[in-house]
Amino acid sequence: DVKVTQSSRYLVKRTGEKVFLECVQDMDHENMFWYRQDPGLGLRLIYFSYDVKMKEKGDIPEGYSVSREKKERFSLILESASTNQTSMYLCASSLWGLAGGPGEQYFGPGTRLTVT
Amino acid sequence: SQELEQSPQSLIVQEGKNLTINCTSSKTLYGLYWYKQKYGEGLIFLMMLQKGGEEKSHEKITAKLDEKKQQSSLHITASQPSHAGIYLCGADMEYGNKLVFGAGTILRVKS
């Protein structure tokens, strides 16, 4: 079974703090993704990575950065947390699909981040 | 995403009743993934559809991709409390390795 783990289920941080969210997958997947999920907005892609040290901006990268130093690990960094970054953060990983398209994504349990 | 619309946004059904959730795209779908999410948890993969007219079933859940590949429906037969949760569709719209997700449908099943 594919397993995607996230470092924390719940996190409370203060405005202006630097926040690290860690994601680890154990299936040697090339692709890893960070999403945030907000009521009524569904999943929005923040950043993704298709290889070690490679990263691509998603739909809402502002205020975030990422790091992928090892294939199995993908970190999301909030440089200076703000209250509008209070959200559920979901990590996912996948292989490449057919003909280079997206494959099935496997999700972690999520981190509910509250910024006060 | 506005590229992918899910309907309804939420529904409450009596246990034992059937229900349908729709996922409609403004563009051709090259692959459509259905996921289920329990409140506060990650997404669990249900099934994937790629070919127009394709239909797949898992237990009492059936999903279909229409012939024009712009809409998918998820049908639950004889709903049970265990079916409650959020159902999301994710679509391959040929943006490389990214999926576009709908906003989700919240399903509550009354006993």
mmCIF file of C-alpha atoms in Angstrom:
data_model
loop_
_atom_site.group_PDB
_atom_site.id
_atom_site.type_symbol
_atom_site.label_atom_id
_atom_site.label_comp_id
_atom_site.label_asym_id
_atom_site.label_seq_id
_atom_site.Cartn_x
_atom_site.Cartn_y
_atom_site.Cartn_z
ATOM 1 C CA ASP A 1 0.000 0.000 0.000
ATOM 2 C CA VAL A 2 1.174 3.494 -0.831
ATOM 3 C CA LYS A 3 1.679 5.571 2.216
ATOM 4 C CA VAL A 4 1.885 9.338 2.333
ATOM 5 C CA THR A 5 2.533 10.807 5.747
ATOM 6 C CA GLN A 6 2.436 14.391 6.928
ATOM 7 C CA SER A 7 4.388 15.646 9.914
ATOM 8 C CA SER A 8 1.478 17.057 11.888
ATOM 9 C CA ARG A 9 -2.296 16.618 11.901
ATOM 10 C CA TYR A 10 -2.908 19.889 13.721
ATOM 11 C CA LEU A 11 -0.713 22.957 13.999
ATOM 12 C CA VAL A 12 -1.244 26.357 15.607
ATOM 13 C CA LYS A 13 1.165 29.162 14.745
ATOM 14 C CA ARG A 14 1.356 32.885 15.291
ATOM 15 C CA THR A 15 1.286 35.520 12.573
ATOM 16 C CA GLY A 16 4.769 36.140 11.192
ATOM 17 C CA GLU A 17 6.196 32.764 12.206
ATOM 18 C CA LYS A 18 8.003 30.579 9.694
ATOM 19 C CA VAL A 19 6.140 27.306 9.278
ATOM 20 C CA PHE A 20 7.401 24.012 7.872
ATOM 21 C CA LEU A 21 5.039 21.280 6.715
ATOM 22 C CA GLU A 22 6.673 17.979 5.853
ATOM 23 C CA CYS A 23 5.410 15.232 3.580
ATOM 24 C CA VAL A 24 6.972 11.818 3.041
ATOM 25 C CA GLN A 25 5.932 9.084 0.593
ATOM 26 C CA ASP A 26 7.257 5.541 0.530
ATOM 27 C CA MET A 27 6.465 4.418 -3.019
ATOM 28 C CA ASP A 28 9.253 6.031 -5.034
ATOM 29 C CA HIS A 29 6.822 8.369 -6.795
ATOM 30 C CA GLU A 30 8.306 11.030 -9.057
ATOM 31 C CA ASN A 31 5.575 13.593 -8.531
ATOM 32 C CA MET A 32 4.604 15.302 -5.297
ATOM 33 C CA PHE A 33 2.021 17.997 -4.694
ATOM 34 C CA TRP A 34 0.915 20.454 -2.042
ATOM 35 C CA TYR A 35 -2.700 21.614 -1.950
ATOM 36 C CA ARG A 36 -4.751 23.706 0.363
ATOM 37 C CA GLN A 37 -8.410 22.960 0.906
ATOM 38 C CA ASP A 38 -10.946 25.569 1.955
ATOM 39 C CA PRO A 39 -14.739 25.237 2.227
ATOM 40 C CA GLY A 40 -16.446 25.943 -1.066
ATOM 41 C CA LEU A 41 -13.152 26.265 -2.943
ATOM 42 C CA GLY A 42 -12.113 22.653 -3.149
ATOM 43 C CA LEU A 43 -8.454 21.745 -3.551
ATOM 44 C CA ARG A 44 -6.139 24.411 -4.896
ATOM 45 C CA LEU A 45 -2.659 23.511 -6.010
ATOM 46 C CA ILE A 46 0.121 25.477 -4.318
ATOM 47 C CA TYR A 47 3.271 23.855 -5.709
ATOM 48 C CA PHE A 48 4.293 20.571 -7.224
ATOM 49 C CA SER A 49 7.513 18.780 -7.998
ATOM 50 C CA TYR A 50 8.240 16.176 -10.670
ATOM 51 C CA ASP A 51 11.777 15.366 -9.583
ATOM 52 C CA VAL A 52 14.320 16.019 -6.875
ATOM 53 C CA LYS A 53 15.209 19.717 -6.679
ATOM 54 C CA MET A 54 12.584 20.510 -9.325
ATOM 55 C CA LYS A 55 9.526 22.574 -8.490
ATOM 56 C CA GLU A 56 6.695 24.216 -10.351
ATOM 57 C CA LYS A 57 4.236 26.839 -9.192
ATOM 58 C CA GLY A 58 0.652 25.809 -8.938
ATOM 59 C CA ASP A 59 -2.371 28.072 -8.923
ATOM 60 C CA ILE A 60 -1.740 29.874 -5.617
ATOM 61 C CA PRO A 61 2.012 29.928 -4.835
ATOM 62 C CA GLU A 62 2.122 33.388 -3.244
ATOM 63 C CA GLY A 63 3.342 33.319 0.336
ATOM 64 C CA TYR A 64 4.670 29.767 0.032
ATOM 65 C CA SER A 65 7.874 28.048 -0.991
ATOM 66 C CA VAL A 66 8.845 24.382 -1.261
ATOM 67 C CA SER A 67 11.856 22.163 -1.011
ATOM 68 C CA ARG A 68 12.548 18.727 -2.416
ATOM 69 C CA GLU A 69 16.036 17.557 -1.541
ATOM 70 C CA LYS A 70 15.159 13.849 -1.553
ATOM 71 C CA LYS A 71 12.734 11.979 -3.758
ATOM 72 C CA GLU A 72 10.556 10.820 -0.890
ATOM 73 C CA ARG A 73 10.255 14.140 0.911
ATOM 74 C CA PHE A 74 8.504 17.371 -0.100
ATOM 75 C CA SER A 75 8.350 20.308 2.267
ATOM 76 C CA LEU A 76 6.039 23.295 2.197
ATOM 77 C CA ILE A 77 7.299 26.481 3.822
ATOM 78 C CA LEU A 78 5.278 29.472 4.893
ATOM 79 C CA GLU A 79 7.927 32.177 5.135
ATOM 80 C CA SER A 80 5.834 34.490 7.309
ATOM 81 C CA ALA A 81 2.523 32.956 8.276
ATOM 82 C CA SER A 82 -0.598 35.077 7.952
ATOM 83 C CA THR A 83 -4.139 34.497 9.132
ATOM 84 C CA ASN A 84 -5.367 33.983 5.562
ATOM 85 C CA GLN A 85 -3.145 30.911 5.397
ATOM 86 C CA THR A 86 -5.295 29.162 7.978
ATOM 87 C CA SER A 87 -6.426 26.106 6.077
ATOM 88 C CA MET A 88 -6.233 22.360 5.600
ATOM 89 C CA TYR A 89 -3.028 21.411 3.778
ATOM 90 C CA LEU A 90 -2.902 18.175 1.819
ATOM 91 C CA CYS A 91 0.124 16.505 0.312
ATOM 92 C CA ALA A 92 -0.112 13.987 -2.517
ATOM 93 C CA SER A 93 2.215 11.893 -4.624
ATOM 94 C CA SER A 94 1.886 10.078 -7.937
ATOM 95 C CA LEU A 95 3.678 8.301 -10.696
ATOM 96 C CA TRP A 96 3.436 9.640 -14.217
ATOM 97 C CA GLY A 97 0.295 8.402 -15.946
ATOM 98 C CA LEU A 98 -0.182 7.116 -19.457
ATOM 99 C CA ALA A 99 1.431 9.191 -22.205
ATOM 100 C CA GLY A 100 3.001 11.514 -19.674
ATOM 101 C CA GLY A 101 -0.268 12.663 -18.177
ATOM 102 C CA PRO A 102 -1.158 12.701 -14.486
ATOM 103 C CA GLY A 103 -1.372 9.410 -12.662
ATOM 104 C CA GLU A 104 -3.555 8.569 -9.719
ATOM 105 C CA GLN A 105 -2.655 10.759 -6.766
ATOM 106 C CA TYR A 106 -2.282 9.332 -3.269
ATOM 107 C CA PHE A 107 -3.025 11.735 -0.460
ATOM 108 C CA GLY A 108 -1.737 12.173 3.054
ATOM 109 C CA PRO A 109 -4.092 12.679 6.004
ATOM 110 C CA GLY A 110 -3.756 16.460 5.923
ATOM 111 C CA THR A 111 -2.492 19.126 8.307
ATOM 112 C CA ARG A 112 -4.995 21.555 9.722
ATOM 113 C CA LEU A 113 -3.058 24.777 10.238
ATOM 114 C CA THR A 114 -4.412 27.650 12.287
ATOM 115 C CA VAL A 115 -2.587 30.969 12.221
ATOM 116 C CA THR A 116 -3.553 33.340 15.029
ATOM 117 C CA SER B 1 -11.954 25.274 -9.924
ATOM 118 C CA GLN B 2 -14.460 26.931 -12.246
ATOM 119 C CA GLU B 3 -13.185 24.677 -15.006
ATOM 120 C CA LEU B 4 -14.740 21.799 -13.158
ATOM 121 C CA GLU B 5 -18.168 22.209 -11.588
ATOM 122 C CA GLN B 6 -19.633 19.745 -9.133
ATOM 123 C CA SER B 7 -23.312 19.529 -8.310
ATOM 124 C CA PRO B 8 -24.963 19.540 -5.941
ATOM 125 C CA GLN B 9 -22.733 21.308 -3.428
ATOM 126 C CA SER B 10 -24.314 19.260 -0.682
ATOM 127 C CA LEU B 11 -27.138 16.830 -0.159
ATOM 128 C CA ILE B 12 -28.832 14.958 2.602
ATOM 129 C CA VAL B 13 -30.445 11.630 1.807
ATOM 130 C CA GLN B 14 -32.336 9.080 3.805
ATOM 131 C CA GLU B 15 -30.514 5.814 4.327
ATOM 132 C CA GLY B 16 -31.402 3.369 1.578
ATOM 133 C CA LYS B 17 -32.059 6.036 -1.056
ATOM 134 C CA ASN B 18 -30.121 6.392 -4.300
ATOM 135 C CA LEU B 19 -28.265 9.548 -5.238
ATOM 136 C CA THR B 20 -26.203 11.055 -8.058
ATOM 137 C CA ILE B 21 -23.358 13.565 -8.002
ATOM 138 C CA ASN B 22 -22.262 15.288 -11.190
ATOM 139 C CA CYS B 23 -18.946 16.678 -12.341
ATOM 140 C CA THR B 24 -19.063 18.898 -15.427
ATOM 141 C CA SER B 25 -16.180 20.339 -17.373
ATOM 142 C CA SER B 26 -15.972 23.177 -19.863
ATOM 143 C CA LYS B 27 -13.214 21.249 -21.654
ATOM 144 C CA THR B 28 -12.584 17.707 -22.801
ATOM 145 C CA LEU B 29 -11.645 15.390 -19.986
ATOM 146 C CA TYR B 30 -8.689 13.106 -20.680
ATOM 147 C CA GLY B 31 -9.116 11.318 -17.395
ATOM 148 C CA LEU B 32 -11.506 11.713 -14.500
ATOM 149 C CA TYR B 33 -10.773 10.631 -10.926
ATOM 150 C CA TRP B 34 -13.290 10.290 -8.124
ATOM 151 C CA TYR B 35 -12.174 10.617 -4.528
ATOM 152 C CA LYS B 36 -13.917 10.405 -1.181
ATOM 153 C CA GLN B 37 -12.877 12.333 1.893
ATOM 154 C CA LYS B 38 -13.959 11.811 5.474
ATOM 155 C CA TYR B 39 -14.188 15.079 7.389
ATOM 156 C CA GLY B 40 -10.741 16.298 8.430
ATOM 157 C CA GLU B 41 -8.871 13.540 6.639
ATOM 158 C CA GLY B 42 -7.099 12.922 3.357
ATOM 159 C CA LEU B 43 -8.655 11.814 0.077
ATOM 160 C CA ILE B 44 -9.258 8.171 -0.739
ATOM 161 C CA PHE B 45 -9.187 7.148 -4.403
ATOM 162 C CA LEU B 46 -12.417 5.559 -5.640
ATOM 163 C CA MET B 47 -12.035 5.077 -9.373
ATOM 164 C CA MET B 48 -10.699 6.507 -12.591
ATOM 165 C CA LEU B 49 -12.379 6.859 -15.987
ATOM 166 C CA GLN B 50 -10.673 7.601 -19.272
ATOM 167 C CA LYS B 51 -12.767 6.499 -22.195
ATOM 168 C CA GLY B 52 -15.995 8.105 -23.329
ATOM 169 C CA GLY B 53 -18.920 5.969 -22.232
ATOM 170 C CA GLU B 54 -16.791 4.107 -19.704
ATOM 171 C CA GLU B 55 -18.523 2.937 -16.551
ATOM 172 C CA LYS B 56 -16.953 1.469 -13.420
ATOM 173 C CA SER B 57 -18.405 0.135 -10.208
ATOM 174 C CA HIS B 58 -17.068 -0.492 -6.757
ATOM 175 C CA GLU B 59 -19.489 -2.016 -4.275
ATOM 176 C CA LYS B 60 -22.552 0.236 -4.459
ATOM 177 C CA ILE B 61 -20.836 3.155 -6.176
ATOM 178 C CA THR B 62 -20.929 3.503 -9.970
ATOM 179 C CA ALA B 63 -19.207 6.200 -11.995
ATOM 180 C CA LYS B 64 -19.617 6.991 -15.655
ATOM 181 C CA LEU B 65 -17.888 9.295 -18.125
ATOM 182 C CA ASP B 66 -20.211 10.504 -20.852
ATOM 183 C CA GLU B 67 -19.523 9.962 -24.546
ATOM 184 C CA LYS B 68 -18.393 13.527 -25.142
ATOM 185 C CA LYS B 69 -16.017 13.263 -22.168
ATOM 186 C CA GLN B 70 -17.152 16.497 -20.579
ATOM 187 C CA GLN B 71 -19.231 15.167 -17.721
ATOM 188 C CA SER B 72 -18.999 12.388 -15.188
ATOM 189 C CA SER B 73 -21.607 11.153 -12.757
ATOM 190 C CA LEU B 74 -21.198 9.216 -9.532
ATOM 191 C CA HIS B 75 -24.183 7.159 -8.479
ATOM 192 C CA ILE B 76 -24.668 5.545 -5.080
ATOM 193 C CA THR B 77 -27.280 2.841 -4.759
ATOM 194 C CA ALA B 78 -29.035 2.182 -1.449
ATOM 195 C CA SER B 79 -26.982 4.725 0.489
ATOM 196 C CA GLN B 80 -25.612 3.864 3.927
ATOM 197 C CA PRO B 81 -24.174 6.025 6.727
ATOM 198 C CA SER B 82 -20.709 4.804 5.692
ATOM 199 C CA HIS B 83 -21.147 6.650 2.387
ATOM 200 C CA ALA B 84 -21.243 10.010 4.132
ATOM 201 C CA GLY B 85 -18.357 12.347 3.398
ATOM 202 C CA ILE B 86 -17.107 14.708 0.726
ATOM 203 C CA TYR B 87 -16.866 13.480 -2.859
ATOM 204 C CA LEU B 88 -14.428 15.225 -5.149
ATOM 205 C CA CYS B 89 -13.761 14.814 -8.820
ATOM 206 C CA GLY B 90 -10.316 15.485 -10.233
ATOM 207 C CA ALA B 91 -9.678 15.886 -13.949
ATOM 208 C CA ASP B 92 -6.816 15.498 -16.352
ATOM 209 C CA MET B 93 -7.224 18.458 -18.690
ATOM 210 C CA GLU B 94 -3.844 18.017 -20.343
ATOM 211 C CA TYR B 95 -1.957 20.352 -18.026
ATOM 212 C CA GLY B 96 0.921 17.930 -17.731
ATOM 213 C CA ASN B 97 0.984 16.028 -14.474
ATOM 214 C CA LYS B 98 -1.558 18.220 -12.672
ATOM 215 C CA LEU B 99 -5.142 17.415 -11.840
ATOM 216 C CA VAL B 100 -7.870 20.043 -11.598
ATOM 217 C CA PHE B 101 -10.313 19.424 -8.758
ATOM 218 C CA GLY B 102 -13.943 20.328 -8.297
ATOM 219 C CA ALA B 103 -15.120 22.040 -5.113
ATOM 220 C CA GLY B 104 -16.590 18.836 -3.732
ATOM 221 C CA THR B 105 -20.039 17.551 -2.784
ATOM 222 C CA ILE B 106 -20.872 17.040 0.883
ATOM 223 C CA LEU B 107 -23.045 13.979 1.398
ATOM 224 C CA ARG B 108 -24.934 13.293 4.611
ATOM 225 C CA VAL B 109 -26.923 10.096 5.066
ATOM 226 C CA LYS B 110 -29.682 10.107 7.647
ATOM 227 C CA SER B 111 -30.391 6.867 9.506
#
